[in-house]
Coordinates of C-alpha atoms and ligand atoms in Angstrom, one line a residue:
M264 CA 8.1 -26.1 0.6
T265 CA 10.8 -24.4 2.6
P266 CA 10.1 -20.6 2.7
G267 CA 12.9 -18.6 1.3
A268 CA 13.7 -14.8 0.8
S269 CA 11.3 -14.0 -1.6
D270 CA 8.2 -15.4 0.2
F271 CA 6.0 -13.6 2.1
L272 CA 3.3 -15.0 4.8
L273 CA 0.4 -12.6 5.0
I274 CA -1.6 -13.2 8.1
V275 CA -5.2 -11.9 7.7
D276 CA -7.3 -10.6 10.4
V277 CA -6.9 -12.7 13.4
Q278 CA -8.6 -10.2 15.2
N279 CA -11.0 -10.8 18.3
D280 CA -14.1 -9.6 16.5
F281 CA -13.6 -12.7 14.0
C282 CA -12.9 -15.1 16.7
P283 CA -15.8 -17.0 19.2
G284 CA -17.2 -14.1 21.2
G285 CA -16.6 -11.5 18.9
A286 CA -18.8 -9.2 16.9
L287 CA -18.5 -11.1 13.8
A288 CA -17.5 -14.4 14.9
V289 CA -16.3 -16.9 12.5
K290 CA -16.7 -20.4 13.6
D291 CA -13.2 -21.8 15.0
G292 CA -11.8 -18.7 14.2
D293 CA -9.4 -19.2 17.1
A294 CA -8.3 -22.8 16.4
I295 CA -6.0 -21.5 13.5
V296 CA -3.9 -19.3 15.9
P297 CA -1.4 -22.0 17.0
L298 CA -0.7 -23.2 13.5
I299 CA -0.2 -19.8 12.5
N300 CA 2.3 -18.9 15.3
D301 CA 4.2 -22.1 14.0
L302 CA 3.9 -20.9 10.4
A303 CA 5.1 -17.5 11.3
R304 CA 8.2 -18.9 12.7
R305 CA 9.0 -20.7 9.4
F306 CA 9.0 -17.6 7.3
R307 CA 11.8 -15.1 7.0
H308 CA 9.0 -12.2 5.9
V309 CA 5.7 -11.9 7.5
G310 CA 3.0 -8.9 7.6
L311 CA -0.3 -8.8 9.1
T312 CA -3.6 -7.3 8.4
Q313 CA -6.2 -5.6 10.6
D314 CA -9.4 -4.7 9.7
W315 CA -10.0 -1.2 11.0
H316 CA -13.1 0.4 10.6
P317 CA -14.4 4.0 11.8
R318 CA -17.5 4.3 13.7
G319 CA -20.3 4.4 11.5
H320 CA -18.6 2.6 8.6
Q321 CA -20.7 2.2 5.6
S322 CA -20.7 -1.6 6.0
F323 CA -22.3 -1.8 9.1
A324 CA -26.0 -2.6 9.1
S325 CA -26.3 -0.2 12.0
S326 CA -25.6 2.6 9.3
H327 CA -28.3 2.0 7.4
P328 CA -31.7 2.4 9.2
G329 CA -34.0 -0.7 8.6
R330 CA -31.2 -2.8 7.4
K331 CA -30.1 -6.2 9.1
P332 CA -26.4 -7.6 9.1
F333 CA -26.0 -9.8 6.0
E334 CA -28.3 -8.2 4.0
T335 CA -26.7 -6.6 1.0
I336 CA -27.5 -2.9 -0.3
A337 CA -26.0 -1.2 -3.6
V338 CA -23.2 1.1 -3.1
A339 CA -21.3 3.5 -5.6
Y340 CA -18.8 0.5 -6.0
G341 CA -21.1 -2.4 -6.7
T342 CA -22.8 -4.5 -3.9
Q343 CA -22.0 -4.4 -0.1
T344 CA -22.8 -7.0 2.2
L345 CA -23.9 -5.5 5.5
W346 CA -21.8 -6.6 8.6
P347 CA -22.4 -6.5 12.2
D348 CA -20.4 -3.5 13.8
H349 CA -17.0 -5.0 14.0
C350 CA -13.2 -4.3 14.5
V351 CA -13.8 -0.6 15.1
Q352 CA -10.7 1.4 15.2
D353 CA -8.7 1.3 18.6
T354 CA -11.4 -1.2 20.4
A355 CA -10.8 -4.6 22.0
G356 CA -12.7 -6.1 19.0
A357 CA -10.2 -4.9 16.8
A358 CA -7.1 -6.0 18.7
F359 CA -5.3 -8.9 17.4
H360 CA -6.1 -12.3 19.1
P361 CA -4.4 -12.3 22.3
K362 CA -2.7 -15.8 21.5
L363 CA -1.3 -14.5 18.1
H364 CA 2.3 -14.5 18.4
V365 CA 4.3 -13.0 15.5
P366 CA 7.5 -11.4 16.7
R367 CA 8.7 -11.3 13.4
A368 CA 6.1 -9.5 11.7
E369 CA 7.6 -6.5 9.3
L370 CA 4.6 -4.9 8.4
V371 CA 1.0 -4.4 9.4
I372 CA -1.7 -3.4 6.8
R373 CA -4.8 -1.6 8.0
K374 CA -7.9 -1.8 6.0
G375 CA -11.5 -0.3 5.8
F376 CA -10.6 2.9 7.4
D377 CA -12.5 4.9 4.6
P378 CA -16.1 5.6 6.2
A379 CA -17.6 5.1 2.5
I380 CA -15.4 2.1 1.1
D381 CA -15.0 -1.6 2.7
S382 CA -11.8 -3.3 2.0
Y383 CA -11.5 -6.9 2.1
S384 CA -8.5 -7.4 -0.1
A385 CA -5.1 -6.3 1.5
L386 CA -4.1 -5.0 -2.0
Y387 CA -7.1 -2.8 -3.1
E388 CA -10.1 -1.6 -1.3
N389 CA -13.5 -2.8 -2.6
D390 CA -13.7 0.0 -5.2
H391 CA -10.8 -1.9 -6.9
T392 CA -8.9 1.2 -7.5
T393 CA -7.5 2.5 -4.2
P394 CA -4.4 0.6 -3.5
T395 CA -3.5 -0.1 0.0
G396 CA 0.0 -0.1 -0.7
L397 CA 1.0 -3.8 0.0
A398 CA 1.6 -4.6 -3.8
G399 CA 4.4 -1.7 -3.9
Y400 CA 5.9 -3.1 -0.6
L401 CA 6.1 -6.3 -2.2
R402 CA 7.6 -5.5 -5.4
E403 CA 9.9 -3.0 -3.9
R404 CA 11.5 -5.9 -1.5
G405 CA 11.5 -8.4 -3.9
L406 CA 8.6 -10.4 -2.1
T407 CA 7.4 -12.5 -5.3
Q408 CA 5.6 -15.3 -3.8
L409 CA 2.6 -14.5 -1.3
W410 CA 1.2 -16.9 1.2
L411 CA -2.1 -16.5 3.0
A412 CA -3.4 -17.8 6.1
G413 CA -6.2 -16.3 8.4
I414 CA -9.7 -15.2 8.3
A415 CA -12.1 -15.3 6.3
T416 CA -11.0 -17.9 3.3
D417 CA -13.9 -16.6 1.5
Y418 CA -13.6 -12.6 2.0
C419 CA -10.4 -11.4 3.1
V420 CA -8.4 -14.2 2.3
A421 CA -9.7 -14.9 -1.0
W422 CA -10.2 -11.3 -2.0
S423 CA -6.3 -10.6 -1.2
A424 CA -5.6 -13.9 -3.0
L425 CA -7.2 -12.8 -6.2
D426 CA -5.9 -9.3 -6.3
A427 CA -2.5 -10.6 -5.8
R428 CA -2.8 -13.0 -8.8
R429 CA -4.1 -10.1 -10.7
E430 CA -0.8 -8.4 -9.7
G431 CA 1.3 -11.1 -11.0
F432 CA 2.3 -12.7 -7.5
K433 CA 2.5 -16.1 -6.9
V434 CA -0.1 -17.1 -4.7
T435 CA -0.9 -20.1 -2.1
I436 CA -3.5 -20.1 0.7
I437 CA -2.5 -22.3 3.4
E438 CA -6.0 -24.1 3.8
D439 CA -6.0 -25.5 7.3
A440 CA -4.7 -22.2 8.6
C441 CA -7.8 -20.2 7.6
R442 CA -11.6 -20.2 8.6
A443 CA -14.7 -18.9 6.4
I444 CA -17.5 -17.4 7.2
D445 CA -19.6 -19.3 4.5
L446 CA -22.4 -17.0 3.4
E447 CA -24.9 -19.1 1.2
G448 CA -22.3 -20.8 -0.6
S449 CA -19.5 -18.1 -0.4
L450 CA -16.9 -20.6 0.6
D451 CA -17.3 -22.8 -2.2
R452 CA -17.4 -19.8 -4.9
A453 CA -14.3 -18.3 -3.2
M454 CA -12.4 -21.5 -3.7
A455 CA -13.6 -22.0 -7.3
A456 CA -12.6 -18.4 -8.3
M457 CA -9.0 -19.0 -6.6
R458 CA -8.3 -22.2 -8.1
E459 CA -9.8 -20.7 -11.6
A460 CA -7.1 -17.6 -11.0
G461 CA -4.0 -20.1 -10.5
V462 CA -4.1 -19.9 -6.7
A463 CA -2.5 -22.7 -5.0
V464 CA -3.8 -24.8 -2.1
L465 CA -1.6 -26.2 0.5
R466 CA -1.8 -27.5 4.2
S467 CA 0.5 -26.0 6.7
A468 CA 2.3 -29.2 7.3
A469 CA 3.9 -29.0 4.0
V470 CA 5.4 -25.7 5.1
T471 CA 9.0 -27.2 6.8
Ligands
VGL651 C1 -13.9 -9.4 6.6 C2 -16.3 -9.1 6.5 C3 -16.1 -7.8 7.0 C4 -12.9 -10.4 6.8 C5 -13.6 -8.2 7.4 O1 -12.0 -10.1 7.5 O2 -13.0 -11.4 5.9 N1 -15.2 -9.9 6.4 N2 -15.1 -7.2 7.3
ZN652 ZN1 -14.7 -5.4 7.9

């Protein structure tokens, strides 16, 4: 496929804390950076998301005495997985990977800034009610087809893909330009849910 005027590439959370050496390091998270740089040159419309938590965020295990990372707790909007402190606003861990080069990016969506609500999806916070504004941006600008790459396939990429399908967008994930956390089968579950929802899966070599 060749990206056109209604295609939008969204690069999800390619931040230091999700790359090797980071606070919530995803295996080979940095390996996708050259692929994404290359993809980003092929799309006319490109945006980025940035996980952007205040200190003491509810999703941090450190905010819940006696709890450890990767345990789950019940919160107002359902079950919350607890994470190591990561992507704290204005820290080096929250910065984009230094080799990420996306000069054309027209939009950066920051998410997870409400102290009491996590936000995996780029469209809605995890309460499934508070919008980030991305759906409105895409609609107003006639961007009907969303292409996703980044970290993590099974959390922020998958939740974004599913919300975008619910909002009526055509959605494709660029599989080799994503990396997963894969907690207890979460990657298989996310891939199945995306296929069920009509999310297409493509490899980056198919974008020309
Ligand atoms: C993410 C867990 C916590 C992600 C963000 O980018 O997939 N995962 N915060
Ligand atoms: Zn986060």
